Coordinates of C-alpha atoms and ligand atoms in Angstrom, one line a residue:
M1 CA 10.4 -6.3 -9.0
R2 CA 7.8 -5.1 -11.4
Y3 CA 5.1 -2.4 -11.1
I4 CA 1.5 -2.5 -12.2
S5 CA -1.2 0.1 -12.5
T6 CA -4.2 0.2 -10.1
R7 CA -6.4 0.3 -13.2
G8 CA -4.8 -2.7 -14.8
Q9 CA -4.4 -1.3 -18.3
A10 CA -1.0 0.4 -18.4
P11 CA 2.4 -1.1 -19.3
V12 CA 4.2 -3.1 -16.5
L13 CA 7.3 -1.1 -15.5
S14 CA 10.5 -1.4 -13.5
F15 CA 11.0 0.7 -10.4
E16 CA 13.1 3.2 -12.3
E17 CA 10.5 3.5 -15.1
A18 CA 7.6 3.8 -12.7
M19 CA 9.5 6.6 -10.8
L20 CA 10.3 8.6 -13.9
T21 CA 6.7 8.1 -15.3
G22 CA 4.7 9.1 -12.2
L23 CA 1.1 8.7 -13.3
A24 CA 0.3 5.5 -15.3
R25 CA -1.0 6.0 -18.8
D26 CA -4.4 4.5 -18.0
G27 CA -4.8 7.2 -15.3
G28 CA -4.0 4.8 -12.5
L29 CA -1.2 4.7 -10.0
Y30 CA 1.8 2.3 -9.9
V31 CA 2.0 -0.3 -7.2
P32 CA 4.4 -3.3 -6.8
E33 CA 3.2 -6.5 -8.4
S34 CA 3.7 -8.2 -5.0
I35 CA 4.7 -6.7 -1.6
P36 CA 8.0 -8.1 -0.3
T37 CA 7.8 -9.3 3.4
M38 CA 10.3 -9.2 6.3
S39 CA 10.4 -12.0 8.9
H40 CA 10.1 -11.4 12.6
A41 CA 13.9 -12.0 12.9
E42 CA 14.7 -9.6 10.1
I43 CA 12.6 -6.9 11.7
A44 CA 14.2 -7.6 15.1
G45 CA 17.6 -7.2 13.5
L46 CA 16.9 -3.5 12.6
A47 CA 17.2 -2.6 16.3
G48 CA 20.1 -0.3 17.0
Q49 CA 20.8 0.5 13.3
S50 CA 21.1 4.0 11.8
Y51 CA 18.2 5.5 9.9
E52 CA 20.2 5.1 6.7
Q53 CA 20.9 1.4 7.3
V54 CA 17.2 0.7 8.0
A55 CA 16.3 2.7 4.9
F56 CA 18.5 0.4 2.8
T57 CA 17.2 -2.8 4.2
V58 CA 13.5 -1.9 4.0
M59 CA 13.6 -0.3 0.5
R60 CA 16.1 -2.6 -1.2
P61 CA 13.6 -5.4 -2.3
F62 CA 11.4 -2.8 -4.0
I63 CA 14.2 -1.4 -6.2
G64 CA 14.9 -4.5 -8.2
D65 CA 17.9 -4.1 -10.5
S66 CA 17.3 -0.4 -11.2
F67 CA 20.3 0.5 -8.9
T68 CA 23.2 -1.5 -7.6
D69 CA 23.6 -1.9 -3.8
E70 CA 26.5 0.5 -3.8
E71 CA 24.6 3.2 -5.8
F72 CA 21.6 2.8 -3.6
R73 CA 23.6 3.1 -0.4
E74 CA 25.2 6.3 -1.6
I75 CA 21.9 7.8 -2.7
I76 CA 20.5 7.2 0.7
Q77 CA 23.5 8.8 2.4
K78 CA 23.3 11.9 0.3
A79 CA 19.5 12.2 0.7
Y80 CA 19.6 12.4 4.5
A81 CA 22.9 14.2 5.0
G82 CA 21.2 17.6 5.1
F83 CA 18.8 16.8 7.9
G84 CA 19.2 18.8 11.1
H85 CA 18.9 15.8 13.5
E86 CA 21.2 12.8 13.6
A87 CA 18.3 10.4 14.2
R88 CA 16.6 11.9 11.1
A89 CA 13.2 10.9 12.6
P90 CA 13.4 11.2 16.4
L91 CA 10.7 10.1 18.8
V92 CA 9.6 12.3 21.8
Q93 CA 7.3 11.1 24.5
L94 CA 4.0 13.0 24.9
G95 CA 2.2 10.7 27.5
A96 CA 2.5 7.4 29.3
N97 CA 1.9 5.5 26.1
H98 CA 1.9 8.2 23.4
F99 CA 4.9 9.2 21.3
L100 CA 5.5 11.9 18.7
L101 CA 7.5 11.0 15.6
E102 CA 9.2 14.3 14.6
L103 CA 9.4 14.3 10.8
F104 CA 10.3 17.9 10.4
H105 CA 14.1 18.0 10.7
G106 CA 14.7 18.0 6.9
P107 CA 15.9 21.1 5.0
T108 CA 12.3 22.5 4.5
L109 CA 11.0 21.5 7.9
A110 CA 8.2 19.2 6.6
F111 CA 8.0 15.4 6.3
K112 CA 7.9 15.8 2.5
D113 CA 11.7 16.1 2.6
F114 CA 12.0 12.4 3.5
A115 CA 10.7 11.4 0.1
M116 CA 11.7 14.4 -2.0
Q117 CA 15.4 14.3 -0.9
L118 CA 15.6 10.7 -1.9
I119 CA 13.8 11.1 -5.2
G120 CA 16.1 14.0 -6.1
Q121 CA 19.2 11.7 -5.8
L122 CA 17.4 8.8 -7.5
F123 CA 16.4 11.0 -10.5
Q124 CA 20.0 12.3 -10.8
V125 CA 21.6 8.9 -10.8
A126 CA 19.0 7.3 -13.2
L127 CA 19.2 10.2 -15.6
K128 CA 23.0 10.4 -15.6
K129 CA 23.1 6.7 -16.6
R130 CA 20.5 7.2 -19.4
G131 CA 22.2 10.4 -20.6
E132 CA 18.9 12.2 -20.3
R133 CA 17.7 15.5 -18.9
V134 CA 14.2 16.2 -17.7
T135 CA 12.0 19.2 -16.7
I136 CA 10.2 18.9 -13.5
V137 CA 7.1 21.1 -13.2
G138 CA 5.1 21.1 -10.0
A139 CA 2.2 23.1 -8.5
T140 CA 2.2 23.8 -4.8
S141 CA 0.1 25.3 -2.0
G142 CA 3.4 25.6 -0.1
D143 CA 5.2 22.5 1.3
T144 CA 5.6 20.3 -1.8
G145 CA 7.2 23.1 -3.9
S146 CA 9.8 24.1 -1.3
A147 CA 10.7 20.4 -0.7
A148 CA 11.0 19.8 -4.5
I149 CA 13.2 22.9 -5.0
E150 CA 15.4 21.9 -2.1
A151 CA 15.8 18.4 -3.4
F152 CA 16.6 19.2 -7.0
R153 CA 18.6 22.5 -6.6
G154 CA 22.0 22.2 -8.3
L155 CA 21.4 18.7 -9.9
D156 CA 22.6 18.9 -13.5
A157 CA 20.2 16.4 -15.1
V158 CA 17.1 18.4 -14.0
D159 CA 15.4 21.8 -14.3
V160 CA 12.7 22.4 -11.7
F161 CA 9.8 24.9 -12.1
I162 CA 7.4 25.4 -9.3
L163 CA 4.1 27.3 -9.7
F164 CA 2.7 28.8 -6.6
P165 CA -0.3 31.1 -6.2
H166 CA 1.0 34.7 -5.9
G167 CA 0.4 36.2 -2.4
R168 CA -1.2 33.0 -1.1
V169 CA 1.7 31.1 0.5
S170 CA 3.2 31.9 3.9
D171 CA 6.4 34.1 4.0
V172 CA 8.5 31.1 5.2
Q173 CA 7.1 28.9 2.4
R174 CA 7.7 31.6 -0.3
R175 CA 11.3 32.3 0.9
Q176 CA 12.1 28.6 0.9
M177 CA 11.2 28.6 -2.8
T178 CA 12.7 31.9 -3.9
T179 CA 16.0 32.1 -2.1
P180 CA 17.9 29.1 -3.6
D181 CA 20.2 30.7 -6.2
E182 CA 21.0 27.7 -8.5
A183 CA 20.4 28.3 -12.2
N184 CA 18.2 25.1 -12.5
V185 CA 15.7 26.4 -10.0
H186 CA 12.7 28.5 -11.2
A187 CA 10.1 29.8 -8.8
L188 CA 7.0 31.1 -10.6
A189 CA 4.5 33.2 -8.7
M190 CA 1.3 32.8 -10.7
D191 CA -1.8 35.0 -10.6
G192 CA -4.8 33.0 -9.2
D193 CA -5.2 30.3 -6.5
F194 CA -3.8 26.8 -6.0
D195 CA -6.5 25.2 -8.1
D196 CA -5.4 27.5 -11.1
C197 CA -1.8 26.4 -10.6
Q198 CA -2.9 22.7 -10.6
A199 CA -5.1 23.2 -13.7
R200 CA -2.2 24.8 -15.7
L201 CA 0.1 21.9 -14.6
K202 CA -2.5 19.4 -15.8
D203 CA -2.8 21.3 -19.1
M204 CA 0.9 21.0 -19.6
F205 CA 0.9 17.2 -19.0
N206 CA -2.0 16.8 -21.5
D207 CA -0.3 18.8 -24.2
F208 CA 1.8 15.9 -25.6
D209 CA 3.9 18.1 -28.0
F210 CA 5.0 20.2 -25.1
R211 CA 5.3 17.2 -22.7
D212 CA 7.6 15.3 -25.0
G213 CA 9.4 18.5 -26.2
V214 CA 10.7 19.5 -22.7
R215 CA 10.6 15.9 -21.3
L216 CA 8.2 16.8 -18.5
A217 CA 8.4 14.7 -15.3
G218 CA 6.2 14.8 -12.2
V219 CA 7.1 14.4 -8.6
N220 CA 3.7 14.8 -6.9
S221 CA 2.6 12.6 -4.1
I222 CA 1.3 9.8 -6.4
N223 CA 4.9 8.9 -7.4
W224 CA 5.6 5.4 -6.0
A225 CA 9.1 6.3 -5.0
R226 CA 7.7 8.9 -2.7
V227 CA 5.4 6.4 -0.9
L228 CA 8.3 4.0 -0.6
A229 CA 10.6 6.5 1.1
Q230 CA 7.9 7.0 3.8
V231 CA 7.7 3.4 4.7
V232 CA 11.1 3.6 6.4
Y233 CA 10.2 5.7 9.4
Y234 CA 7.3 3.3 10.3
F235 CA 10.0 0.7 10.8
T236 CA 12.5 2.8 12.7
S237 CA 10.0 4.2 15.1
A238 CA 8.2 0.9 15.7
V239 CA 11.4 -1.0 16.4
A240 CA 12.6 1.7 18.8
L241 CA 9.4 1.1 20.8
G242 CA 9.8 -2.7 20.9
A243 CA 8.5 -4.1 17.6
P244 CA 8.3 -6.8 16.4
H245 CA 8.1 -8.2 20.0
R246 CA 5.0 -6.0 20.6
K247 CA 2.6 -4.2 18.4
V248 CA 2.5 -0.4 17.9
S249 CA -0.2 2.0 16.6
F250 CA 0.1 5.1 14.4
T251 CA -2.0 8.2 13.9
V252 CA -1.3 10.1 10.7
P253 CA -2.4 13.6 9.6
T254 CA -3.8 12.9 6.2
G255 CA -4.5 14.8 3.0
N256 CA -3.6 12.9 -0.2
F257 CA -3.3 9.6 1.7
G258 CA 0.4 9.1 0.7
D259 CA 1.9 9.1 4.2
I260 CA -0.7 6.8 5.8
F261 CA -0.6 4.5 2.8
A262 CA 3.1 4.0 3.5
G263 CA 2.1 2.7 6.9
F264 CA -0.2 0.2 5.2
I265 CA 2.7 -1.0 3.1
A266 CA 4.8 -1.4 6.3
K267 CA 2.0 -3.5 7.8
Q268 CA 1.8 -5.7 4.6
M269 CA 5.6 -6.2 4.8
G270 CA 5.1 -7.7 8.2
L271 CA 5.5 -4.9 10.7
P272 CA 3.1 -5.6 13.6
I273 CA 0.8 -2.6 13.5
D274 CA -2.2 -2.6 15.7
Q275 CA -4.2 0.5 14.7
L276 CA -3.5 2.8 11.7
V277 CA -5.5 5.9 12.3
I278 CA -6.4 8.4 9.6
A279 CA -6.6 12.0 11.1
T280 CA -8.3 14.7 9.0
N281 CA -9.1 18.3 9.6
Q282 CA -12.5 19.8 8.8
N283 CA -12.0 18.7 5.2
D284 CA -13.0 15.2 6.3
I285 CA -13.8 13.3 3.1
L286 CA -11.6 10.4 4.3
H287 CA -13.2 10.2 7.7
R288 CA -16.7 10.3 6.2
T289 CA -15.8 7.6 3.7
M290 CA -14.7 5.3 6.6
E291 CA -17.9 6.0 8.5
T292 CA -20.4 5.8 5.6
G293 CA -18.7 3.7 2.8
A294 CA -19.5 6.5 0.3
Y295 CA -16.7 8.7 -1.2
T296 CA -18.5 11.9 -1.9
K297 CA -16.8 15.2 -2.9
A298 CA -17.6 18.3 -1.0
G299 CA -16.1 21.8 -1.4
V300 CA -12.8 22.6 0.3
T301 CA -12.9 25.0 3.3
P302 CA -9.5 26.6 4.0
S303 CA -8.1 25.6 7.4
I304 CA -5.1 26.4 9.6
S305 CA -3.7 23.0 8.4
P306 CA -3.6 23.9 4.7
S307 CA -1.5 20.9 3.5
M308 CA -4.5 18.7 4.4
D309 CA -7.1 20.8 2.6
I310 CA -8.1 18.4 -0.1
Q311 CA -11.2 17.5 -2.1
V312 CA -9.9 14.4 -3.9
S313 CA -7.3 12.3 -2.1
S314 CA -5.2 10.9 -4.9
N315 CA -3.4 8.0 -3.1
F316 CA -6.7 6.6 -1.8
E317 CA -6.9 4.8 -5.1
R318 CA -4.0 2.6 -4.0
A319 CA -5.9 1.6 -0.8
L320 CA -9.0 0.9 -3.0
F321 CA -6.9 -1.4 -5.2
Y322 CA -6.1 -3.6 -2.2
A323 CA -9.6 -3.3 -0.8
Y324 CA -10.9 -4.7 -4.2
G325 CA -8.5 -7.6 -4.1
Q326 CA -6.2 -6.0 -6.7
D327 CA -9.0 -5.9 -9.3
G328 CA -7.9 -3.0 -11.6
A329 CA -11.2 -3.1 -13.5
A330 CA -13.2 -2.5 -10.3
V331 CA -11.0 0.4 -9.4
A332 CA -11.3 2.0 -12.8
D333 CA -15.1 1.8 -12.6
Q334 CA -15.1 3.6 -9.2
M335 CA -12.7 6.3 -10.4
N336 CA -14.8 6.9 -13.4
D337 CA -17.7 7.6 -11.1
L338 CA -15.6 10.2 -9.3
S339 CA -16.1 12.7 -12.1
K340 CA -19.9 12.4 -11.4
G341 CA -19.2 13.5 -7.8
G342 CA -18.4 10.3 -5.9
F343 CA -19.0 6.6 -5.5
T344 CA -20.1 4.0 -3.0
I345 CA -17.6 1.4 -2.1
S346 CA -18.8 -2.2 -2.0
Q347 CA -19.4 -3.8 1.4
G348 CA -16.5 -6.2 1.1
A349 CA -14.1 -3.4 0.3
V350 CA -15.4 -1.2 3.1
D351 CA -14.9 -4.1 5.5
F352 CA -11.3 -4.4 4.3
L353 CA -10.7 -0.7 4.8
R354 CA -12.2 -0.8 8.3
E355 CA -10.1 -3.7 9.2
N356 CA -6.9 -1.8 8.2
F357 CA -7.7 1.8 9.1
A358 CA -9.5 3.7 11.9
S359 CA -10.3 7.4 11.5
G360 CA -11.2 10.7 13.2
R361 CA -11.4 14.4 12.5
A362 CA -10.5 17.7 14.3
S363 CA -12.4 21.0 13.8
E364 CA -10.5 24.3 13.8
D365 CA -11.3 24.9 17.4
E366 CA -10.2 21.4 18.4
T367 CA -6.9 21.9 16.5
M368 CA -6.2 25.1 18.4
A369 CA -7.1 23.5 21.7
S370 CA -4.8 20.5 20.9
I371 CA -1.8 22.9 20.3
K372 CA -2.5 24.6 23.6
A373 CA -3.1 21.6 25.7
T374 CA -0.1 19.7 24.3
Y375 CA 2.1 22.8 25.0
L376 CA 0.8 23.1 28.6
R377 CA 1.1 19.4 29.3
T378 CA 4.4 18.6 27.7
G379 CA 6.2 21.8 26.5
E380 CA 6.1 20.4 22.9
V381 CA 4.9 23.1 20.3
L382 CA 3.0 21.4 17.6
C383 CA 2.2 22.6 14.0
P384 CA -1.5 22.6 13.2
H385 CA -1.3 19.4 11.1
S386 CA 0.4 17.5 13.9
A387 CA -2.1 18.9 16.4
V388 CA -5.0 17.5 14.3
A389 CA -3.3 14.1 14.6
V390 CA -2.6 14.4 18.3
K391 CA -6.3 15.1 19.0
V392 CA -7.4 12.1 17.0
A393 CA -4.7 9.9 18.5
Q394 CA -5.9 10.6 22.0
E395 CA -9.3 9.2 21.1
H396 CA -7.6 5.9 20.0
L397 CA -5.1 5.3 22.8
G398 CA -5.1 1.6 23.8
D399 CA -2.7 -1.1 25.0
S400 CA -0.1 -0.7 22.3
P401 CA 2.2 2.4 22.2
M402 CA 0.6 5.1 20.0
I403 CA 3.0 6.9 17.6
T404 CA 1.6 10.2 16.2
L405 CA 3.4 11.6 13.1
A406 CA 4.4 15.3 13.4
T407 CA 4.6 16.4 9.8
A408 CA 5.8 20.0 9.9
H409 CA 7.8 22.2 12.2
P410 CA 5.8 24.8 14.0
A411 CA 7.9 27.6 12.6
K412 CA 6.2 27.0 9.2
F413 CA 2.9 28.1 10.7
P414 CA 4.0 30.7 13.4
D415 CA 0.7 32.8 13.3
A416 CA -1.6 29.9 14.1
V417 CA 0.8 28.6 16.7
K418 CA 1.1 31.9 18.5
R419 CA -2.7 32.4 18.5
A420 CA -3.2 28.9 19.9
C421 CA -0.6 28.8 22.7
G422 CA 1.0 32.2 23.0
Q423 CA 4.4 30.9 22.0
D424 CA 6.7 32.2 19.2
A425 CA 7.9 29.4 17.0
P426 CA 11.3 30.4 15.8
L427 CA 13.1 28.9 12.8
P428 CA 15.9 26.4 13.7
A429 CA 19.3 28.1 14.0
R430 CA 20.6 26.6 10.7
M431 CA 18.1 28.6 8.7
A432 CA 17.7 31.7 10.9
D433 CA 18.9 33.9 8.1
L434 CA 16.1 32.9 5.7
F435 CA 14.6 36.4 5.9
E436 CA 17.9 38.1 5.0
R437 CA 18.6 36.0 1.8
D438 CA 17.8 37.6 -1.6
E439 CA 14.7 36.4 -3.3
R440 CA 14.5 35.4 -7.0
V441 CA 11.0 34.9 -8.5
T442 CA 9.3 35.3 -11.8
R443 CA 5.7 36.7 -11.7
V444 CA 3.6 35.0 -14.4
A445 CA 0.1 35.3 -15.7
N446 CA -2.4 32.5 -15.4
D447 CA -1.9 31.7 -19.1
M448 CA -0.7 28.5 -20.9
D449 CA 1.2 30.2 -23.7
T450 CA 3.2 32.4 -21.4
L451 CA 4.1 29.5 -19.2
Q452 CA 5.1 27.2 -22.0
T453 CA 7.2 29.8 -23.8
L454 CA 9.0 30.6 -20.5
I455 CA 9.7 26.9 -19.8
R456 CA 10.9 26.3 -23.4
E457 CA 13.2 29.3 -23.3
R458 CA 14.7 28.5 -19.9
T459 CA 15.4 24.9 -20.8
G460 CA 16.5 25.6 -24.4
N461 CA 13.9 23.2 -25.9
Ligands
PLP1 C1 1.5 17.0 2.7 C2 1.3 17.2 4.2 C3 0.3 16.4 4.9 C4 -0.5 15.3 4.2 O1 0.2 14.2 3.7 P1 -0.4 13.2 2.7 O2 0.7 12.3 2.4 O3 -0.9 14.0 1.5 O4 -1.6 12.6 3.4 C5 0.2 16.6 6.3 N1 1.0 17.5 6.9 C6 1.8 18.3 6.2 C7 2.6 19.3 7.0 C8 2.1 18.2 4.9 O5 2.9 19.0 4.2

């Protein structure tokens, strides 16, 4: 299995190389040269299997010879052992034909754990074999940073540095980053906002001396291995509700388009998906693009579902690649226009996107109302991201069962939840002592020299 860039100009890589590289050198994103498929009988055979067994069967064809079967099985076992629910991704029923896929039982209570926990184990095994060590630096507005720290803590082939904007993440999010006490974990509270953190991260990747000197690696959501890990729960949930003998639909709260793109891959693999619905908050660039065919940047307005507050949706490039019939040059042209503020997608490509995706949006008031109504009707307390999706899903209910992805635990956003439905959202018992643990964090200035010196010193490079 080989991986090619969406812009067609970067070296072709193996799974392991694409994972360790992250962004392709031509600025594109890696995708598999061809998408493996599963037959009706093979999908039917997943019924009754554990999450880990399904994960192995679904992901194995994408891995090529980067890992042996035995290595890969063990990696999967370790990745999901720390989840707080035996099913890993349990379904609960919200209505006659509407189900919620709870993706928040991982160690940091957001769906990002599904991919990050797997990638942590994959990096560790790959680097051990190569005898290499890398430095992971990430910027976060909250969920990605805590998931990365949790996944890489204590792994000896990796140092992990996370930049977060000082004073601008929730108490739960901050404590998830500052309380792990392993020596390879470095939480950095930077002066400025999330955009400043991202800008410094970009500067570091563009400084090739530094990048090579500390062997910088990225684990943001464009990493193909993260997308792949998310394909698995589309299969487990669909099969639990009768696939492949009947079709199912999904609604996905969307920001960087990683999670919903994983659903598109599942469909290409042969999973019978009826509708794949993009749900956005008031930052609705993806919904507008589906309606108008024009991808036009607008400013970000902070919302109560902050992990979906985006201006440029990085994984959307992968969908464009398929919409343009895998023509890397056409994708590169469009992405060049993005720096000028946006682009218009050709009619054929828009038609392809509309055949594969539906879309909707929820305002702030509609999100609050969705939390309240769902609580009153079903007793389920939703986080604001999941509430956006439930609202949009209800507008798309049809004959096939609708599965709405719940991406975070309500305890990560207790203030919005309390305001919406009057309910406290307590942390699960296994992490109830989060507020008693000691914090360890380094306050840093928004300054490249300071950051680079600190990272070089701490990694001994
Ligand atoms: C990251 C995140 C999202 C958006 O996921 P994408 O893959 O970027 O579309 C939605 N909800 C929560 C809670 C998240 O952390």
